[in-house]
Coordinates of C-alpha atoms in Angstrom, one line a residue:
Chain A
M26 CA -21.7 -46.9 -30.8
K27 CA -22.4 -43.4 -31.9
K28 CA -20.8 -42.5 -35.2
N29 CA -20.8 -38.8 -34.5
K30 CA -22.1 -36.5 -31.8
F31 CA -25.3 -36.1 -33.7
E32 CA -26.4 -39.7 -33.6
G33 CA -27.7 -39.6 -30.1
L34 CA -29.3 -36.3 -30.7
R35 CA -31.1 -37.7 -33.8
L36 CA -32.5 -40.6 -31.8
K37 CA -33.9 -38.2 -29.2
E38 CA -35.6 -36.1 -31.8
A39 CA -37.4 -39.1 -33.2
F40 CA -39.5 -39.6 -30.1
K41 CA -42.0 -37.3 -28.5
L42 CA -43.4 -37.5 -25.1
T43 CA -47.2 -37.1 -24.8
M44 CA -49.8 -37.5 -22.2
E45 CA -52.7 -39.5 -23.4
K46 CA -55.6 -40.9 -21.3
G47 CA -53.7 -40.4 -18.1
R48 CA -50.6 -42.3 -19.3
I49 CA -47.3 -41.1 -20.6
M50 CA -46.8 -42.2 -24.1
L51 CA -43.6 -42.3 -26.0
R52 CA -44.4 -42.0 -29.6
K53 CA -42.3 -42.0 -32.7
T54 CA -42.7 -38.9 -34.7
T55 CA -41.9 -38.2 -38.3
S56 CA -42.7 -34.5 -38.1
P57 CA -39.7 -32.1 -38.2
V58 CA -38.2 -31.5 -34.9
H59 CA -36.6 -28.2 -34.1
R60 CA -34.2 -27.7 -31.3
V61 CA -32.2 -24.6 -30.2
I62 CA -28.7 -25.3 -28.9
Q63 CA -25.9 -23.0 -27.8
I64 CA -22.4 -24.1 -28.6
K65 CA -18.9 -22.7 -28.4
A66 CA -16.9 -23.5 -31.5
Q67 CA -14.3 -22.0 -33.9
I68 CA -15.4 -20.8 -37.3
S69 CA -13.2 -22.4 -39.9
E70 CA -14.9 -21.2 -43.1
L71 CA -17.5 -18.9 -44.5
A72 CA -18.7 -19.8 -47.9
F73 CA -21.0 -17.5 -50.0
P74 CA -22.8 -19.4 -52.8
I75 CA -23.2 -17.1 -55.8
T76 CA -24.7 -19.5 -58.3
A77 CA -25.6 -23.2 -58.2
T78 CA -22.0 -24.1 -59.0
Q79 CA -20.0 -21.1 -57.9
K80 CA -19.1 -19.9 -54.4
I81 CA -16.7 -17.7 -52.6
A82 CA -15.1 -19.4 -49.6
L83 CA -13.2 -17.4 -47.0
N84 CA -11.0 -19.2 -44.5
A85 CA -7.8 -18.9 -42.5
H86 CA -5.7 -18.9 -45.7
S87 CA -7.5 -16.0 -47.2
S88 CA -5.4 -12.9 -47.2
L89 CA -6.8 -9.5 -46.1
K90 CA -6.5 -8.1 -49.7
S91 CA -8.2 -11.1 -51.3
I92 CA -11.2 -10.8 -48.8
F93 CA -11.5 -7.1 -49.6
S94 CA -11.4 -7.9 -53.3
S95 CA -14.2 -10.5 -52.9
L96 CA -16.6 -8.1 -51.2
P97 CA -18.3 -7.0 -54.4
N98 CA -19.2 -10.6 -55.1
I99 CA -20.5 -11.5 -51.6
V100 CA -23.2 -8.8 -51.7
Y101 CA -26.2 -8.5 -54.0
T102 CA -28.9 -6.0 -54.8
G103 CA -32.4 -7.1 -53.7
C104 CA -35.8 -5.9 -53.0
A105 CA -35.8 -3.7 -49.9
K106 CA -39.0 -5.4 -48.7
C107 CA -38.5 -9.1 -49.2
G108 CA -34.8 -9.4 -49.9
L109 CA -35.3 -11.2 -53.3
E110 CA -32.3 -10.9 -55.5
L111 CA -33.1 -8.7 -58.5
E112 CA -31.8 -9.3 -61.9
T113 CA -30.8 -6.7 -64.4
D114 CA -32.1 -6.4 -68.0
E115 CA -30.1 -5.8 -71.1
N116 CA -29.8 -2.1 -70.2
R117 CA -28.4 -3.0 -66.8
I118 CA -31.6 -1.7 -65.1
Y119 CA -32.8 -3.7 -62.2
K120 CA -36.1 -5.6 -62.8
Q121 CA -39.0 -5.1 -60.4
C122 CA -39.9 -7.4 -57.6
F123 CA -43.4 -8.3 -58.8
S124 CA -44.6 -9.8 -55.5
C125 CA -43.9 -6.5 -53.7
L126 CA -45.3 -4.1 -56.2
P127 CA -45.9 -1.1 -56.1
F128 CA -42.9 -1.1 -53.6
T129 CA -39.8 -0.7 -55.8
M130 CA -37.0 0.2 -53.4
K131 CA -33.8 -1.7 -53.7
K132 CA -31.2 -2.5 -51.0
I133 CA -27.8 -4.2 -51.0
Y134 CA -27.6 -7.3 -48.8
Y135 CA -24.9 -9.7 -47.8
R136 CA -25.4 -13.1 -49.4
P137 CA -26.5 -15.8 -47.1
A138 CA -23.5 -17.9 -46.1
L139 CA -22.6 -21.4 -45.1
M140 CA -20.5 -21.3 -41.9
T141 CA -18.4 -24.3 -41.1
I142 CA -17.6 -24.6 -37.4
V143 CA -15.3 -27.0 -35.8
D144 CA -14.9 -28.2 -32.2
G145 CA -11.9 -30.4 -32.5
R146 CA -13.0 -33.6 -34.3
H147 CA -16.3 -32.6 -35.8
D148 CA -17.3 -29.9 -38.2
V149 CA -20.8 -28.7 -39.0
C150 CA -22.2 -26.5 -41.7
I151 CA -24.6 -23.8 -40.6
R152 CA -26.7 -21.5 -42.7
V153 CA -26.2 -17.8 -41.8
E154 CA -28.8 -15.3 -43.0
S155 CA -27.9 -11.9 -44.2
K156 CA -29.0 -10.1 -41.0
L157 CA -26.7 -12.2 -38.9
I158 CA -23.8 -11.6 -41.2
E159 CA -24.4 -7.9 -40.7
K160 CA -24.4 -8.4 -36.9
I161 CA -21.1 -10.3 -37.1
L162 CA -19.7 -7.4 -39.0
L163 CA -20.5 -4.9 -36.3
N164 CA -23.8 -3.8 -37.9
I165 CA -22.0 -2.5 -41.0
S166 CA -24.7 -2.8 -43.7
A167 CA -23.8 -3.9 -47.2
D168 CA -25.1 -0.5 -48.4
C169 CA -22.2 1.4 -46.9
L170 CA -19.2 -0.7 -47.8
N171 CA -17.9 1.9 -50.2
R172 CA -18.4 4.8 -47.7
V173 CA -15.4 6.3 -46.0
I174 CA -15.7 6.2 -42.2
V175 CA -14.0 9.5 -41.5
P176 CA -13.9 12.1 -44.4
S177 CA -10.3 12.9 -43.9
S178 CA -9.3 9.2 -44.3
E179 CA -9.5 6.9 -47.2
I180 CA -10.5 3.9 -45.1
T181 CA -13.9 2.6 -46.0
Y182 CA -16.3 0.4 -44.1
G183 CA -15.6 -2.3 -46.6
M184 CA -11.9 -2.4 -45.5
V185 CA -13.0 -2.8 -41.9
V186 CA -15.4 -5.5 -43.0
A187 CA -12.6 -7.4 -44.7
D188 CA -10.5 -6.9 -41.5
L189 CA -13.3 -8.4 -39.4
F190 CA -13.7 -11.4 -41.7
H191 CA -9.9 -11.9 -41.6
S192 CA -9.7 -11.8 -37.8
L193 CA -12.8 -14.0 -37.3
L194 CA -11.4 -16.7 -39.6
A195 CA -7.8 -16.6 -38.3
V196 CA -6.3 -20.0 -37.3
S197 CA -5.7 -18.9 -33.7
A198 CA -9.1 -17.3 -33.4
E199 CA -10.9 -17.8 -30.1
P200 CA -14.0 -20.0 -30.3
C201 CA -17.2 -18.0 -30.1
V202 CA -20.6 -18.8 -28.8
L203 CA -23.3 -19.6 -31.4
K204 CA -27.0 -20.1 -30.9
I205 CA -28.1 -22.6 -33.5
Q206 CA -31.4 -24.0 -34.5
S207 CA -31.3 -27.6 -35.6
L208 CA -33.9 -29.2 -37.7
F209 CA -34.1 -33.0 -38.0
V210 CA -36.6 -34.8 -40.1
S211 CA -36.8 -38.6 -39.7
D212 CA -38.9 -41.3 -41.3
E213 CA -41.0 -43.8 -39.4
N214 CA -37.9 -45.9 -38.8
S215 CA -36.0 -43.0 -37.3
Y216 CA -33.8 -42.8 -40.4
L217 CA -32.5 -39.3 -40.8
L218 CA -33.9 -37.8 -43.9
Q219 CA -32.9 -34.2 -43.4
Q220 CA -30.5 -32.5 -41.1
D221 CA -30.2 -28.7 -41.2
F222 CA -28.7 -26.1 -38.9
S223 CA -29.2 -22.4 -39.0
L224 CA -27.6 -19.7 -36.9
L225 CA -29.9 -17.7 -34.7
D226 CA -27.4 -15.5 -32.9
F227 CA -23.7 -14.8 -32.5
Y228 CA -22.0 -13.9 -29.2
P229 CA -18.3 -12.9 -29.5
D230 CA -16.2 -13.2 -26.4
I231 CA -16.4 -9.5 -25.6
V232 CA -19.0 -9.9 -22.9
K233 CA -18.7 -13.4 -21.5
H234 CA -22.0 -15.2 -21.5
G235 CA -20.9 -18.3 -19.8
A236 CA -22.6 -20.6 -22.3
D237 CA -21.8 -24.3 -22.0
A238 CA -20.7 -26.3 -25.0
L239 CA -23.2 -29.0 -25.9
L240 CA -21.3 -30.5 -28.8
Chain B
M10 CA 10.8 -76.9 -95.9
A11 CA 8.7 -74.5 -94.1
P12 CA 9.0 -70.9 -95.1
V13 CA 10.9 -68.8 -92.6
T14 CA 9.5 -65.5 -92.0
S15 CA 11.7 -62.9 -90.5
F16 CA 10.9 -59.5 -89.4
E17 CA 13.4 -56.9 -89.8
P18 CA 13.0 -53.2 -89.4
H19 CA 12.0 -51.7 -92.7
I20 CA 14.8 -49.4 -93.8
S21 CA 13.8 -46.9 -96.4
H22 CA 16.1 -46.6 -99.3
N23 CA 15.3 -43.0 -99.5
K24 CA 18.6 -41.8 -98.1
D25 CA 17.2 -38.4 -97.0
G26 CA 14.5 -39.8 -94.8
A27 CA 15.9 -43.2 -93.7
I28 CA 18.0 -42.2 -90.7
A29 CA 15.3 -39.6 -89.7
S30 CA 12.6 -42.3 -89.4
A31 CA 14.8 -44.7 -87.4
F32 CA 15.8 -41.9 -85.0
R33 CA 12.2 -40.8 -84.5
L34 CA 11.1 -44.3 -83.6
R35 CA 13.9 -44.6 -81.0
M36 CA 13.1 -41.3 -79.5
V37 CA 9.5 -42.3 -79.0
S38 CA 10.3 -45.5 -77.2
V39 CA 13.0 -43.9 -74.9
L40 CA 11.2 -40.9 -73.8
G41 CA 7.7 -42.5 -73.3
G42 CA 5.5 -39.8 -71.9
L43 CA 7.1 -37.0 -74.0
A44 CA 6.4 -39.0 -77.2
V45 CA 3.8 -36.8 -78.7
F46 CA 5.7 -33.6 -78.2
L47 CA 9.0 -35.1 -79.4
V48 CA 7.5 -36.5 -82.5
S49 CA 6.0 -33.2 -83.5
F50 CA 9.2 -31.4 -82.6
L51 CA 11.3 -33.9 -84.6
K52 CA 9.0 -33.9 -87.5
C53 CA 9.2 -30.1 -87.8
F54 CA 12.9 -30.1 -87.5
G55 CA 13.3 -32.9 -89.9
E56 CA 11.3 -31.2 -92.5
R57 CA 13.5 -28.1 -92.2
T58 CA 16.6 -30.2 -92.5
M59 CA 15.2 -32.1 -95.5
A60 CA 14.3 -28.8 -97.2
A61 CA 17.8 -27.5 -96.6
R62 CA 19.2 -30.6 -98.1
D63 CA 17.0 -30.4 -101.1
A64 CA 18.2 -26.9 -101.8
T65 CA 21.8 -28.1 -102.0
S66 CA 23.2 -30.6 -104.4
G67 CA 21.0 -33.6 -104.8
S68 CA 23.9 -36.0 -105.5
L69 CA 25.1 -38.4 -103.0
S70 CA 27.7 -36.9 -100.7
E71 CA 30.0 -38.4 -98.2
E72 CA 29.2 -35.9 -95.6
S73 CA 27.2 -37.1 -92.6
S74 CA 23.5 -37.1 -93.1
A75 CA 22.8 -37.3 -89.3
L76 CA 20.3 -34.8 -88.2
D77 CA 21.6 -32.0 -86.0
L78 CA 18.9 -32.4 -83.4
P79 CA 19.1 -30.8 -80.0
S80 CA 20.0 -33.2 -77.2
V81 CA 17.4 -34.7 -74.9
C82 CA 18.7 -32.5 -72.1
D83 CA 17.8 -29.4 -74.1
I84 CA 14.3 -30.6 -74.8
R85 CA 13.8 -31.4 -71.1
D86 CA 15.0 -27.9 -70.1
Y87 CA 12.5 -26.4 -72.5
V88 CA 9.7 -28.5 -70.9
L89 CA 10.7 -27.6 -67.4
Q90 CA 10.4 -23.9 -68.2
R91 CA 6.6 -24.4 -68.1
P92 CA 5.8 -25.9 -64.7
S93 CA 2.2 -24.7 -64.9
Q94 CA 1.7 -26.9 -67.9
E95 CA 3.2 -29.9 -66.2
A96 CA 0.5 -29.7 -63.6
N97 CA -1.9 -31.0 -66.2
S98 CA -0.7 -34.0 -68.1
E99 CA -3.0 -33.3 -70.9
A100 CA -1.1 -30.1 -71.6
F101 CA 1.6 -32.1 -73.4
S102 CA -0.7 -33.4 -76.0
S103 CA -1.9 -29.9 -76.8
L104 CA 1.6 -28.2 -76.8
E105 CA 2.5 -26.7 -80.0
F106 CA 6.1 -26.4 -81.1
H107 CA 5.5 -22.8 -82.0
S108 CA 4.1 -21.8 -78.7
L109 CA 7.0 -20.5 -76.7
P110 CA 6.9 -19.8 -72.9
C111 CA 6.6 -16.1 -73.7
S112 CA 3.0 -16.5 -75.0
S113 CA 0.4 -14.4 -73.4
D114 CA -1.4 -17.2 -71.8
V115 CA 1.5 -18.1 -69.5
D116 CA 3.2 -14.7 -69.2
P117 CA 2.3 -13.2 -65.8
D118 CA 0.6 -10.1 -67.1
T119 CA 0.7 -7.7 -64.2
S120 CA -2.1 -5.5 -65.8
N121 CA -4.5 -8.4 -65.3
L122 CA -3.2 -9.3 -61.9
N123 CA -6.0 -7.6 -60.0
T124 CA -8.7 -8.9 -62.3
E125 CA -7.4 -12.4 -62.1
H126 CA -7.1 -12.0 -58.4
N127 CA -10.7 -10.9 -58.0
N128 CA -11.8 -14.1 -59.7
S129 CA -9.4 -16.4 -57.9
W130 CA -12.1 -17.7 -55.6
A131 CA -14.3 -18.7 -58.5
S132 CA -11.8 -20.3 -60.9
E133 CA -8.4 -21.8 -60.8
N134 CA -5.5 -19.9 -62.4
F135 CA -2.1 -21.3 -63.1
W136 CA 0.7 -18.8 -63.2
L137 CA 4.0 -19.3 -64.8
D138 CA 5.8 -17.8 -61.8
P139 CA 3.7 -18.0 -58.6
A140 CA 6.4 -16.0 -56.7
V141 CA 5.7 -12.9 -58.8
K142 CA 2.0 -13.0 -58.0
G143 CA 2.6 -13.8 -54.4
Q144 CA 5.0 -11.0 -53.9
S145 CA 2.7 -8.2 -55.2
E146 CA -0.2 -9.7 -53.3
K147 CA 1.8 -9.7 -50.1
E148 CA 2.8 -6.1 -50.6
E149 CA -0.8 -5.1 -51.2
D150 CA -1.9 -7.0 -48.2
D151 CA 0.8 -5.4 -46.0
G152 CA -0.2 -2.0 -47.4
L153 CA -3.9 -2.5 -46.4
R154 CA -2.9 -3.8 -43.0
K155 CA -0.7 -0.8 -42.3
S156 CA -3.4 1.6 -43.5
L157 CA -6.0 0.0 -41.2
D158 CA -3.7 0.0 -38.2
R159 CA -2.8 3.7 -38.8
F160 CA -6.5 4.5 -39.1
Y161 CA -7.5 2.8 -35.8
E162 CA -4.7 4.7 -34.0
M163 CA -5.1 8.1 -35.6
F164 CA -8.9 8.4 -35.2
G165 CA -9.2 6.5 -32.0
H166 CA -8.3 9.3 -29.7
P167 CA -10.4 12.4 -28.8
Q168 CA -9.7 15.5 -30.8
P169 CA -7.3 17.9 -28.9
G170 CA -9.3 20.6 -27.3
S171 CA -12.5 18.7 -26.9
A172 CA -13.6 18.9 -23.3
N173 CA -16.2 16.2 -23.3
P174 CA -15.6 14.2 -20.1
L175 CA -17.8 11.4 -21.3
S176 CA -15.9 10.9 -24.5
A177 CA -12.6 11.0 -22.5
S178 CA -14.0 8.4 -20.1
V179 CA -15.2 6.1 -22.9
C180 CA -12.0 6.5 -24.8
K181 CA -9.9 5.6 -21.8
C182 CA -12.0 2.6 -21.0
L183 CA -11.8 1.3 -24.6
S184 CA -8.1 2.0 -24.8
Q185 CA -7.4 0.0 -21.7
K186 CA -9.3 -2.9 -23.2
I187 CA -7.5 -2.5 -26.6
T188 CA -4.1 -2.6 -24.8
Q189 CA -5.2 -5.8 -23.0
L190 CA -6.3 -7.5 -26.2
R191 CA -3.5 -6.4 -28.4
G192 CA -1.0 -8.9 -27.1
Q193 CA -3.5 -11.9 -27.5
E194 CA -3.3 -13.5 -30.8
S195 CA -6.6 -15.3 -30.4
Q196 CA -8.5 -12.1 -29.7
K197 CA -8.1 -10.3 -33.0
Y198 CA -11.9 -10.1 -33.7
A199 CA -12.5 -8.6 -30.3
L200 CA -9.6 -6.2 -30.8
R201 CA -11.0 -4.9 -34.1
S202 CA -14.4 -4.6 -32.5
F203 CA -13.1 -2.3 -29.8
Q204 CA -10.8 -0.4 -32.1
M205 CA -13.7 0.4 -34.4
A206 CA -16.0 1.3 -31.5
R207 CA -13.4 3.8 -30.3
V208 CA -13.3 5.4 -33.7
I209 CA -17.1 5.6 -33.9
F210 CA -17.4 7.1 -30.5
N211 CA -14.8 9.7 -31.2
R212 CA -16.4 10.5 -34.5
H213 CA -20.1 10.5 -33.5
G214 CA -20.1 11.2 -29.9
C215 CA -21.5 9.1 -27.0
S216 CA -25.2 10.0 -27.4
V217 CA -26.0 6.3 -27.8
L218 CA -24.5 5.6 -24.4
Q219 CA -26.3 8.5 -22.8
R220 CA -29.6 7.2 -24.2
H221 CA -29.1 3.7 -22.8
S222 CA -27.7 5.0 -19.6
R223 CA -31.1 6.8 -18.9
D224 CA -32.9 3.5 -19.5
T225 CA -30.7 1.6 -17.0
H226 CA -31.5 4.1 -14.3
F227 CA -35.1 2.8 -14.3
Y228 CA -34.6 -0.8 -15.4
P229 CA -32.2 -3.6 -14.4
L230 CA -29.3 -4.1 -16.8
E231 CA -31.0 -7.3 -18.3
E232 CA -34.2 -5.4 -19.2
G233 CA -32.2 -2.4 -20.3
S234 CA -30.5 -4.6 -22.8
T235 CA -33.9 -5.3 -24.4
S236 CA -34.3 -1.7 -25.3
L237 CA -30.7 -1.9 -26.7
N238 CA -31.8 -4.6 -29.1
D239 CA -34.8 -2.7 -30.3
E240 CA -32.8 0.4 -31.3
K241 CA -31.4 0.7 -34.8
P242 CA -27.7 -0.2 -34.6
N243 CA -24.9 2.2 -35.5
P244 CA -22.6 0.9 -38.3
G245 CA -19.3 -0.2 -36.8
L246 CA -20.6 -0.3 -33.2
S247 CA -21.5 -3.6 -31.7
K248 CA -24.2 -3.8 -29.1
D249 CA -21.9 -6.1 -27.1
I250 CA -19.5 -3.2 -26.8
I251 CA -22.2 -0.8 -25.6
H252 CA -23.2 -3.5 -23.1
F253 CA -19.6 -3.8 -22.0
L254 CA -19.3 0.0 -21.5
L255 CA -22.5 0.1 -19.5
Q256 CA -21.2 -2.7 -17.3
Q257 CA -18.0 -0.7 -16.8
N258 CA -20.1 2.2 -15.5
V259 CA -18.3 4.7 -17.6
M260 CA -21.0 7.2 -16.8
K261 CA -21.0 6.7 -13.0
D262 CA -19.2 10.0 -12.3
L263 CA -21.2 12.0 -14.7

């Protein structure tokens, strides 16, 4: 009996169909298997790891003001070319990205997040890269969070970003369609060694895409 | 005859400390978990009383030598004033008699409210009065909410006097969708997306729509959307919204 919805999926990934010498062979494979799936699920949490032990977690209980206050901690300054987080020296000057020298431009990025999605009984943790976080936030880049949207108003892009996070994580929020890449690595006995999910794309319910739930 | 050993509580013949010792032992056994705090409290108080007695006549007197200690109820009331400390049982062992509830570590210092609040996701903070913190946080939250709602409404309509028919058409289309989404609790994200798009279109014009509209004249909508993906996005404007507007044919009469 399947313990969770991923059990059956894992067993499928452990086998690969090949054509050898005119015969269909079903071989066990231990190589990583990637699969792209599209699901409809509700986002219950967005966690931004800052250090190995520290993270900022946004969920339905997070107030609008607290999300807005957390924004300086969920962005980082990195190399404009490779995205590597840059540290500062004792004079608070950013160090150079040696692998990209002589390119020395800097850019502010959203920290990669761990998105927890739920579909009723099951929840899954998905890695979300900086670019996709920016897409979820209506393409508002981390560079312009402090910029006012309209000169005669005091509302900044950062306040709107906080509003978007708040609405996305609301308890009553509509499930959204997510395109996820799964990665399963099994050993020769089909024992699951590694299970990883990363978000490839995000489709809000604005323009219905008619995706079917696979989970 | 076998020797009989009897154990009796040792009563000190030192009149000044005898009753104090017996009372301390009883307090420890009765109150159990408050033992450490009560012993330190009583020791301090007993020393004060003994010092006061030493200052007066050293001769035996008939007046009562019972210590005038506060009742157990009073001590419990004092402890209950520090609910944040009760959350951690180890706090009792570290409580000092001299640290009163008004010390800086438990006083809700409003000047540090925002700083503490900023770090609230990374560390746990225990406040003496959670209601105070919650009240100001709620007020700030409501203030930000109202400012945002006012912003979306104020800057979501075309400037009076502007005679751009495309802007008017786009604004009308988006406003209809916003009205439709406003009553639905589960569509908050979509509502914000449309509200922000309306502000951006009013602020920066509809050139992005005109650009993509030219493409769709030559390509089917699906292929036109490919060029939409290649273009650098406008902050605050989702490509899904542009796609929605193109599907609504807002430019069909232009």
